[in-house]
PDB file of C-alpha atoms in Angstrom:
ATOM      1  CA  MET A   1     -22.951 122.510 114.842  1.00 45.00           C
ATOM      2  CA  PRO A   2     -21.698 125.142 112.336  1.00 46.00           C
ATOM      3  CA  LEU A   3     -21.557 124.245 108.665  1.00 45.00           C
ATOM      4  CA  TYR A   4     -17.763 124.221 108.632  1.00 44.00           C
ATOM      5  CA  SER A   5     -16.325 123.485 112.028  1.00 43.00           C
ATOM      6  CA  MET A   6     -12.586 123.034 111.995  1.00 45.00           C
ATOM      7  CA  MET A   7     -11.546 119.488 112.744  1.00 45.00           C
ATOM      8  CA  ASN A   8      -8.511 117.348 112.416  1.00 47.00           C
ATOM      9  CA  LEU A   9      -9.699 114.991 109.708  1.00 46.00           C
ATOM     10  CA  ARG A  10      -6.525 112.979 109.457  1.00 52.00           C
ATOM     11  CA  ALA A  11      -6.638 112.172 113.161  1.00 48.00           C
ATOM     12  CA  SER A  12     -10.368 111.421 113.354  1.00 60.00           C
ATOM     13  CA  HIS A  13     -11.169 109.439 110.207  1.00 72.00           C
ATOM     14  CA  HIS A  14     -10.186 108.638 106.646  1.00 89.00           C
ATOM     15  CA  PRO A  15     -12.187 110.666 104.100  1.00 94.00           C
ATOM     16  CA  SER A  16     -13.898 108.885 101.240  1.00 96.00           C
ATOM     17  CA  ILE A  17     -14.210 111.571  98.568  1.00 98.00           C
ATOM     18  CA  SER A  18     -16.698 111.265  95.748  1.00 97.00           C
ATOM     19  CA  TYR A  19     -17.937 113.689  93.127  1.00 98.00           C
ATOM     20  CA  ARG A  20     -21.425 114.502  91.917  1.00 98.00           C
ATOM     21  CA  PRO A  21     -23.365 117.301  90.189  1.00 97.00           C
ATOM     22  CA  ILE A  22     -24.374 120.235  92.343  1.00 98.00           C
ATOM     23  CA  ARG A  23     -28.119 120.319  92.981  1.00 97.00           C
ATOM     24  CA  PRO A  24     -30.735 122.662  94.513  1.00 98.00           C
ATOM     25  CA  SER A  25     -30.347 121.179  97.992  1.00 97.00           C
ATOM     26  CA  ASP A  26     -26.715 122.427  97.992  1.00 98.00           C
ATOM     27  CA  LEU A  27     -27.691 126.105  97.725  1.00 98.00           C
ATOM     28  CA  GLU A  28     -27.126 127.141 101.351  1.00 98.00           C
ATOM     29  CA  VAL A  29     -23.796 125.366 101.662  1.00 98.00           C
ATOM     30  CA  LEU A  30     -22.617 126.630  98.262  1.00 98.00           C
ATOM     31  CA  VAL A  31     -23.308 130.247  99.252  1.00 98.00           C
ATOM     32  CA  LYS A  32     -21.534 129.717 102.588  1.00 97.00           C
ATOM     33  CA  ILE A  33     -18.380 128.241 101.041  1.00 98.00           C
ATOM     34  CA  HIS A  34     -18.115 131.010  98.454  1.00 98.00           C
ATOM     35  CA  GLY A  35     -18.471 133.610 101.191  1.00 97.00           C
ATOM     36  CA  ASP A  36     -15.759 131.927 103.273  1.00 96.00           C
ATOM     37  CA  LEU A  37     -13.262 131.446 100.456  1.00 96.00           C
ATOM     38  CA  PHE A  38     -13.562 134.397  98.102  1.00 94.00           C
ATOM     39  CA  PRO A  39     -13.118 138.151  98.583  1.00 90.00           C
ATOM     40  CA  ILE A  40     -15.573 138.702  95.720  1.00 89.00           C
ATOM     41  CA  ARG A  41     -19.282 138.623  96.516  1.00 91.00           C
ATOM     42  CA  TYR A  42     -21.496 136.831  94.012  1.00 96.00           C
ATOM     43  CA  GLU A  43     -25.119 137.697  93.265  1.00 96.00           C
ATOM     44  CA  ASN A  44     -27.869 135.328  94.405  1.00 97.00           C
ATOM     45  CA  GLU A  45     -28.753 134.780  90.767  1.00 98.00           C
ATOM     46  CA  PHE A  46     -25.357 133.182  90.210  1.00 98.00           C
ATOM     47  CA  PHE A  47     -25.935 130.558  92.911  1.00 98.00           C
ATOM     48  CA  HIS A  48     -29.445 129.771  91.678  1.00 98.00           C
ATOM     49  CA  ASN A  49     -28.091 129.353  88.162  1.00 98.00           C
ATOM     50  CA  VAL A  50     -25.454 126.944  89.483  1.00 98.00           C
ATOM     51  CA  VAL A  51     -27.769 124.686  91.490  1.00 98.00           C
ATOM     52  CA  HIS A  52     -30.400 124.611  88.721  1.00 98.00           C
ATOM     53  CA  GLY A  53     -27.884 124.183  85.894  1.00 97.00           C
ATOM     54  CA  ARG A  54     -28.892 127.328  84.020  1.00 97.00           C
ATOM     55  CA  ASP A  55     -26.065 127.873  81.517  1.00 97.00           C
ATOM     56  CA  ILE A  56     -23.590 126.669  84.166  1.00 98.00           C
ATOM     57  CA  VAL A  57     -22.134 123.201  84.666  1.00 98.00           C
ATOM     58  CA  SER A  58     -20.838 122.196  88.073  1.00 98.00           C
ATOM     59  CA  TRP A  59     -19.394 119.405  90.151  1.00 98.00           C
ATOM     60  CA  GLY A  60     -19.334 119.015  93.908  1.00 98.00           C
ATOM     61  CA  ALA A  61     -17.079 116.993  96.194  1.00 98.00           C
ATOM     62  CA  VAL A  62     -18.458 115.215  99.265  1.00 98.00           C
ATOM     63  CA  ASP A  63     -16.943 113.023 101.966  1.00 98.00           C
ATOM     64  CA  ARG A  64     -18.966 109.829 102.304  1.00 96.00           C
ATOM     65  CA  ASN A  65     -17.268 109.098 105.643  1.00 95.00           C
ATOM     66  CA  ARG A  66     -18.097 112.474 107.141  1.00 94.00           C
ATOM     67  CA  PRO A  67     -19.918 112.031 110.472  1.00 91.00           C
ATOM     68  CA  ASN A  68     -23.009 113.709 111.942  1.00 89.00           C
ATOM     69  CA  GLY A  69     -25.178 113.249 108.881  1.00 90.00           C
ATOM     70  CA  GLU A  70     -22.946 115.420 106.688  1.00 94.00           C
ATOM     71  CA  SER A  71     -21.782 112.701 104.304  1.00 95.00           C
ATOM     72  CA  ASP A  72     -23.522 114.370 101.353  1.00 97.00           C
ATOM     73  CA  GLU A  73     -22.632 117.959 102.214  1.00 97.00           C
ATOM     74  CA  LEU A  74     -20.367 119.859  99.829  1.00 98.00           C
ATOM     75  CA  ILE A  75     -16.725 120.192 100.785  1.00 98.00           C
ATOM     76  CA  GLY A  76     -15.549 121.404  97.398  1.00 98.00           C
ATOM     77  CA  PHE A  77     -16.931 122.583  94.081  1.00 98.00           C
ATOM     78  CA  VAL A  78     -16.139 123.811  90.601  1.00 98.00           C
ATOM     79  CA  THR A  79     -18.450 125.833  88.378  1.00 98.00           C
ATOM     80  CA  ALA A  80     -17.981 126.500  84.674  1.00 98.00           C
ATOM     81  CA  ARG A  81     -19.704 127.941  81.630  1.00 98.00           C
ATOM     82  CA  ILE A  82     -19.576 127.096  77.924  1.00 97.00           C
ATOM     83  CA  ILE A  83     -18.519 130.056  75.770  1.00 95.00           C
ATOM     84  CA  MET A  84     -18.359 130.344  71.996  1.00 93.00           C
ATOM     85  CA  ALA A  85     -14.710 130.580  70.907  1.00 89.00           C
ATOM     86  CA  LYS A  86     -15.270 133.528  68.568  1.00 86.00           C
ATOM     87  CA  GLU A  87     -16.862 135.513  71.433  1.00 87.00           C
ATOM     88  CA  SER A  88     -14.159 134.797  74.011  1.00 88.00           C
ATOM     89  CA  GLU A  89     -11.311 136.991  75.190  1.00 85.00           C
ATOM     90  CA  ILE A  90      -8.771 134.358  74.118  1.00 83.00           C
ATOM     91  CA  GLU A  91      -9.920 134.110  70.507  1.00 78.00           C
ATOM     92  CA  ASP A  92      -6.551 135.475  69.378  1.00 77.00           C
ATOM     93  CA  MET A  93      -4.764 132.767  71.382  1.00 75.00           C
ATOM     94  CA  LEU A  94      -6.534 129.899  69.631  1.00 75.00           C
ATOM     95  CA  ARG A  95      -6.080 128.216  66.309  1.00 63.00           C
ATOM     96  CA  PHE A  96      -9.494 127.040  65.174  1.00 58.00           C
ATOM     97  CA  ASP A  97     -11.767 127.114  62.141  1.00 61.00           C
ATOM     98  CA  LYS A  98     -13.418 130.529  62.466  1.00 64.00           C
ATOM     99  CA  SER A  99     -15.871 129.657  59.698  1.00 65.00           C
ATOM    100  CA  ARG A 100     -17.509 127.188  62.077  1.00 71.00           C
ATOM    101  CA  PRO A 101     -19.716 128.988  64.622  1.00 75.00           C
ATOM    102  CA  ASP A 102     -19.969 125.949  66.893  1.00 86.00           C
ATOM    103  CA  GLN A 103     -16.363 126.060  68.168  1.00 91.00           C
ATOM    104  CA  SER A 104     -16.564 126.433  71.952  1.00 95.00           C
ATOM    105  CA  LEU A 105     -14.543 126.794  75.153  1.00 96.00           C
ATOM    106  CA  VAL A 106     -15.179 125.967  78.792  1.00 98.00           C
ATOM    107  CA  TYR A 107     -14.506 128.815  81.205  1.00 98.00           C
ATOM    108  CA  ILE A 108     -13.998 127.926  84.879  1.00 98.00           C
ATOM    109  CA  LEU A 109     -15.926 130.418  87.005  1.00 98.00           C
ATOM    110  CA  THR A 110     -15.157 129.323  90.564  1.00 98.00           C
ATOM    111  CA  LEU A 111     -13.180 126.540  92.232  1.00 98.00           C
ATOM    112  CA  GLY A 112     -12.837 125.965  95.949  1.00 97.00           C
ATOM    113  CA  VAL A 113     -12.256 123.428  98.709  1.00 98.00           C
ATOM    114  CA  VAL A 114     -12.990 124.007 102.402  1.00 97.00           C
ATOM    115  CA  GLU A 115      -9.820 124.454 104.441  1.00 95.00           C
ATOM    116  CA  SER A 116     -10.110 121.271 106.499  1.00 94.00           C
ATOM    117  CA  TYR A 117     -10.195 119.139 103.339  1.00 96.00           C
ATOM    118  CA  ARG A 118      -7.244 120.609 101.490  1.00 94.00           C
ATOM    119  CA  ASN A 119      -4.225 118.551 100.385  1.00 94.00           C
ATOM    120  CA  TYR A 120      -6.400 115.580  99.497  1.00 96.00           C
ATOM    121  CA  GLY A 121      -6.202 116.258  95.767  1.00 97.00           C
ATOM    122  CA  ILE A 122      -9.821 117.426  95.625  1.00 98.00           C
ATOM    123  CA  ALA A 123      -9.145 120.580  93.577  1.00 98.00           C
ATOM    124  CA  THR A 124      -7.092 118.540  91.098  1.00 98.00           C
ATOM    125  CA  SER A 125      -9.901 116.005  90.727  1.00 98.00           C
ATOM    126  CA  LEU A 126     -12.491 118.732  90.211  1.00 98.00           C
ATOM    127  CA  ILE A 127     -10.401 120.328  87.457  1.00 98.00           C
ATOM    128  CA  ARG A 128     -10.017 116.921  85.833  1.00 98.00           C
ATOM    129  CA  GLU A 129     -13.798 116.621  85.779  1.00 98.00           C
ATOM    130  CA  VAL A 130     -13.954 119.882  83.830  1.00 98.00           C
ATOM    131  CA  ILE A 131     -11.194 118.808  81.442  1.00 98.00           C
ATOM    132  CA  LYS A 132     -12.939 115.478  80.808  1.00 98.00           C
ATOM    133  CA  TYR A 133     -16.232 117.274  80.195  1.00 98.00           C
ATOM    134  CA  ALA A 134     -14.559 119.626  77.720  1.00 98.00           C
ATOM    135  CA  SER A 135     -12.680 116.791  76.011  1.00 98.00           C
ATOM    136  CA  ASP A 136     -15.951 114.903  75.494  1.00 98.00           C
ATOM    137  CA  MET A 137     -17.337 117.879  73.549  1.00 97.00           C
ATOM    138  CA  PRO A 138     -15.979 117.442  69.983  1.00 95.00           C
ATOM    139  CA  ASN A 139     -16.282 121.153  69.219  1.00 93.00           C
ATOM    140  CA  CYS A 140     -14.562 122.353  72.410  1.00 95.00           C
ATOM    141  CA  ARG A 141     -11.018 123.627  71.965  1.00 93.00           C
ATOM    142  CA  ALA A 142      -9.868 124.670  75.443  1.00 95.00           C
ATOM    143  CA  VAL A 143     -10.551 125.147  79.130  1.00 97.00           C
ATOM    144  CA  TYR A 144      -9.498 128.511  80.524  1.00 97.00           C
ATOM    145  CA  LEU A 145      -9.696 130.597  83.697  1.00 97.00           C
ATOM    146  CA  HIS A 146      -8.398 133.626  85.564  1.00 97.00           C
ATOM    147  CA  VAL A 147      -6.468 133.539  88.826  1.00 97.00           C
ATOM    148  CA  ILE A 148      -5.543 136.512  90.988  1.00 96.00           C
ATOM    149  CA  SER A 149      -1.826 137.240  90.878  1.00 96.00           C
ATOM    150  CA  TYR A 150      -1.105 136.631  94.577  1.00 96.00           C
ATOM    151  CA  ASN A 151      -2.737 133.174  94.716  1.00 96.00           C
ATOM    152  CA  SER A 152       0.517 131.263  94.403  1.00 96.00           C
ATOM    153  CA  SER A 153      -0.964 127.895  95.435  1.00 95.00           C
ATOM    154  CA  ALA A 154      -3.590 128.059  92.666  1.00 96.00           C
ATOM    155  CA  ILE A 155      -0.979 129.169  90.134  1.00 97.00           C
ATOM    156  CA  HIS A 156       1.217 126.218  91.096  1.00 97.00           C
ATOM    157  CA  LEU A 157      -1.747 123.845  90.773  1.00 97.00           C
ATOM    158  CA  TYR A 158      -2.624 124.979  87.251  1.00 98.00           C
ATOM    159  CA  GLN A 159       0.994 124.834  86.139  1.00 97.00           C
ATOM    160  CA  LYS A 160       1.314 121.324  87.579  1.00 97.00           C
ATOM    161  CA  MET A 161      -1.765 120.299  85.587  1.00 98.00           C
ATOM    162  CA  SER A 162      -0.193 121.595  82.338  1.00 97.00           C
ATOM    163  CA  PHE A 163      -2.268 124.751  82.015  1.00 98.00           C
ATOM    164  CA  LEU A 164      -0.400 127.454  80.095  1.00 96.00           C
ATOM    165  CA  CYS A 165      -0.195 130.995  81.415  1.00 96.00           C
ATOM    166  CA  ILE A 166      -0.822 133.078  78.303  1.00 93.00           C
ATOM    167  CA  ARG A 167      -1.463 136.531  79.713  1.00 94.00           C
ATOM    168  CA  ARG A 168      -1.097 138.846  82.666  1.00 96.00           C
ATOM    169  CA  LEU A 169      -4.051 141.226  82.932  1.00 96.00           C
ATOM    170  CA  HIS A 170      -3.270 144.501  84.679  1.00 96.00           C
ATOM    171  CA  ALA A 171      -5.782 145.618  87.374  1.00 96.00           C
ATOM    172  CA  PHE A 172      -8.225 142.865  86.374  1.00 96.00           C
ATOM    173  CA  TYR A 173      -9.744 142.575  89.850  1.00 95.00           C
ATOM    174  CA  TYR A 174     -10.984 145.420  92.034  1.00 94.00           C
ATOM    175  CA  ILE A 175     -11.369 144.274  95.641  1.00 94.00           C
ATOM    176  CA  ASP A 176     -11.914 146.474  98.691  1.00 92.00           C
ATOM    177  CA  GLY A 177     -10.743 149.581  96.891  1.00 94.00           C
ATOM    178  CA  GLN A 178      -7.580 148.019  95.479  1.00 96.00           C
ATOM    179  CA  HIS A 179      -6.680 146.722  92.024  1.00 97.00           C
ATOM    180  CA  TYR A 180      -5.035 143.328  91.510  1.00 97.00           C
ATOM    181  CA  ASP A 181      -3.544 141.750  88.408  1.00 97.00           C
ATOM    182  CA  ALA A 182      -4.729 138.398  87.108  1.00 97.00           C
ATOM    183  CA  TYR A 183      -3.141 135.592  85.139  1.00 97.00           C
ATOM    184  CA  LEU A 184      -5.026 133.897  82.337  1.00 96.00           C
ATOM    185  CA  PHE A 185      -4.434 130.135  82.093  1.00 97.00           C
ATOM    186  CA  VAL A 186      -5.543 127.839  79.270  1.00 96.00           C
ATOM    187  CA  TYR A 187      -5.605 124.073  78.758  1.00 97.00           C
ATOM    188  CA  TYR A 188      -6.048 123.013  75.132  1.00 95.00           C
ATOM    189  CA  VAL A 189      -8.240 120.020  74.248  1.00 95.00           C
ATOM    190  CA  ASN A 190      -9.374 118.235  71.072  1.00 92.00           C
ATOM    191  CA  GLY A 191      -6.537 119.573  68.959  1.00 89.00           C
ATOM    192  CA  GLY A 192      -6.950 123.157  70.091  1.00 85.00           C
ATOM    193  CA  ARG A 193      -3.694 125.065  70.328  1.00 79.00           C
ATOM    194  CA  SER A 194      -2.196 128.507  70.203  1.00 71.00           C
ATOM    195  CA  PRO A 195      -1.877 130.242  66.806  1.00 62.00           C
ATOM    196  CA  CYS A 196       1.880 129.614  66.858  1.00 54.00           C
ATOM    197  CA  SER A 197       3.480 126.367  67.915  1.00 51.00           C
ATOM    198  CA  PRO A 198       6.879 126.688  69.673  1.00 54.00           C
ATOM    199  CA  LEU A 199       8.640 125.760  66.416  1.00 51.00           C
ATOM    200  CA  GLU A 200       6.590 128.265  64.426  1.00 49.00           C
ATOM    201  CA  LEU A 201       7.305 130.964  66.993  1.00 49.00           C
ATOM    202  CA  VAL A 202      11.065 130.348  66.814  1.00 54.00           C
ATOM    203  CA  THR A 203      10.913 130.344  63.016  1.00 49.00           C
ATOM    204  CA  LEU A 204       9.004 133.633  63.034  1.00 46.00           C
ATOM    205  CA  LEU A 205      11.506 135.233  65.390  1.00 54.00           C
ATOM    206  CA  MET A 206      14.447 134.049  63.281  1.00 63.00           C
ATOM    207  CA  THR A 207      12.788 135.483  60.174  1.00 52.00           C
ATOM    208  CA  TYR A 208      12.360 138.876  61.821  1.00 48.00           C
ATOM    209  CA  MET A 209      15.954 138.800  63.066  1.00 67.00           C
ATOM    210  CA  ARG A 210      17.304 138.014  59.607  1.00 68.00           C
ATOM    211  CA  ARG A 211      15.238 140.799  58.062  1.00 59.00           C
ATOM    212  CA  GLY A 212      16.448 143.213  60.728  1.00 62.00           C
ATOM    213  CA  LEU A 213      20.091 142.302  60.176  1.00 69.00           C
ATOM    214  CA  LYS A 214      19.736 142.681  56.405  1.00 63.00           C
ATOM    215  CA  LEU A 215      18.127 146.101  56.874  1.00 63.00           C
ATOM    216  CA  VAL A 216      20.896 147.282  59.212  1.00 59.00           C
ATOM    217  CA  PHE A 217      23.629 145.941  56.913  1.00 64.00           C
ATOM    218  CA  SER A 218      22.032 147.654  53.908  1.00 65.00           C
ATOM    219  CA  ARG A 219      21.879 150.991  55.697  1.00 64.00           C
ATOM    220  CA  VAL A 220      25.465 150.721  56.919  1.00 59.00           C
ATOM    221  CA  CYS A 221      26.651 150.044  53.378  1.00 62.00           C
ATOM    222  CA  LYS A 222      24.728 153.009  52.015  1.00 62.00           C
ATOM    223  CA  ASN A 223      26.095 155.310  54.706  1.00 62.00           C
ATOM    224  CA  ASN A 224      29.651 154.177  54.009  1.00 60.00           C
ATOM    225  CA  GLU A 225      29.240 155.154  50.362  1.00 58.00           C
ATOM    226  CA  LYS A 226      28.498 158.733  51.322  1.00 56.00           C
ATOM    227  CA  ASN A 227      31.107 161.264  52.416  1.00 54.00           C
ATOM    228  CA  GLY A 228      31.017 163.044  55.767  1.00 52.00           C
ATOM    229  CA  PRO A 229      29.455 166.398  54.749  1.00 47.00           C
ATOM    230  CA  ARG A 230      26.736 164.751  52.666  1.00 44.00           C
ATOM    231  CA  ARG A 231      25.937 162.383  55.530  1.00 42.00           C
ATOM    232  CA  VAL A 232      25.459 165.334  57.923  1.00 35.00           C
ATOM    233  CA  LYS A 233      23.301 167.154  55.362  1.00 37.00           C
ATOM    234  CA  TYR A 234      21.209 163.973  54.926  1.00 31.00           C
ATOM    235  CA  ARG A 235      20.498 163.828  58.664  1.00 35.00           C
ATOM    236  CA  ASP A 236      19.633 167.523  58.749  1.00 34.00           C
ATOM    237  CA  LYS A 237      16.847 166.860  56.281  1.00 34.00           C
ATOM    238  CA  GLY A 238      15.322 164.542  58.887  1.00 30.00           C
ATOM    239  CA  CYS A 239      15.201 161.509  56.651  1.00 28.00           C
ATOM    240  CA  LEU A 240      16.179 159.232  59.537  1.00 30.00           C
ATOM    241  CA  LEU A 241      13.773 160.756  62.033  1.00 27.00           C
ATOM    242  CA  PRO A 242      10.812 158.469  61.363  1.00 31.00           C
ATOM    243  CA  MET A 243      12.986 155.403  61.910  1.00 30.00           C
ATOM    244  CA  THR A 244      14.291 156.835  65.203  1.00 29.00           C
ATOM    245  CA  GLN A 245      10.781 157.626  66.391  1.00 30.00           C
ATOM    246  CA  GLY A 246       9.640 154.155  65.473  1.00 33.00           C
ATOM    247  CA  LYS A 247      12.327 152.596  67.633  1.00 29.00           C
ATOM    248  CA  ARG A 248      11.418 154.814  70.577  1.00 26.00           C
ATOM    249  CA  SER A 249       7.782 153.861  70.198  1.00 24.00           C
ATOM    250  CA  ILE A 250       8.638 150.175  70.383  1.00 23.00           C
ATOM    251  CA  THR A 251      10.886 150.727  73.399  1.00 23.00           C
ATOM    252  CA  ILE A 252       8.207 152.626  75.291  1.00 25.00           C
ATOM    253  CA  GLU A 253       5.306 150.357  74.448  1.00 26.00           C
ATOM    254  CA  GLY A 254       7.130 147.071  75.018  1.00 30.00           C
ATOM    255  CA  PRO A 255       7.075 147.028  78.840  1.00 29.00           C
ATOM    256  CA  GLU A 256       3.439 148.150  78.895  1.00 30.00           C
ATOM    257  CA  GLU A 257       2.465 145.271  76.665  1.00 30.00           C
ATOM    258  CA  SER A 258       4.460 142.758  78.692  1.00 30.00           C
ATOM    259  CA  ASP A 259       2.583 143.803  81.819  1.00 31.00           C
ATOM    260  CA  ARG A 260      -0.578 142.468  80.243  1.00 29.00           C
ATOM    261  CA  LEU A 261       0.843 139.055  79.449  1.00 31.00           C
TER     262      LEU A 261
END
């Protein structure tokens, strides 16, 4: 019987899902599931690190009611790694005490459920295991991950679980000769949060708007005090050119930056 024969689980029996750490005896099945689910190929070292717990934490899902002696065989998994906050790519998206070197994050490496066991809430439960693990670490500030831009079901899952999409990364993945964007999702724990709260962000925007309006009003008043010929002569000297160039620079760079969010 193949490792993952397709079967109608709902018609044949009622699954009894439980969760446990991944162990060395899961190696063959773990490699098989990754190969079936992901377009990216992982090195053998990765799988050995997972099953032996070398710098990677993991949880597996099994169906205790699965027949044919497969009641302890993996049907889902999540793997993750602890990363120091100051060394992570989301350091600028966290508010934490940078003087403390022990501030950490949990980065989800891989998450998957075999097709015949989907829609049982297994992926949600596996993510909750990671969140609980991170929450139990006093120095951990967030759980984060990447998801390829076309994986709409995964994106919906993370949004439903209150993960925040904080960035779009252009051409993050390179698969079969083609680039794909990725979204970066984060779930804050233990008081971790973004550098700006929603209220602080609104306040900051209002401050910039007020400053901009004052600057425009000041320039309009100064221009009105000058006569026509002197105003033309003033422009000919190029005094306003740097300001015009600055605006063009912002206009050009804005869309490029937004593509990365």
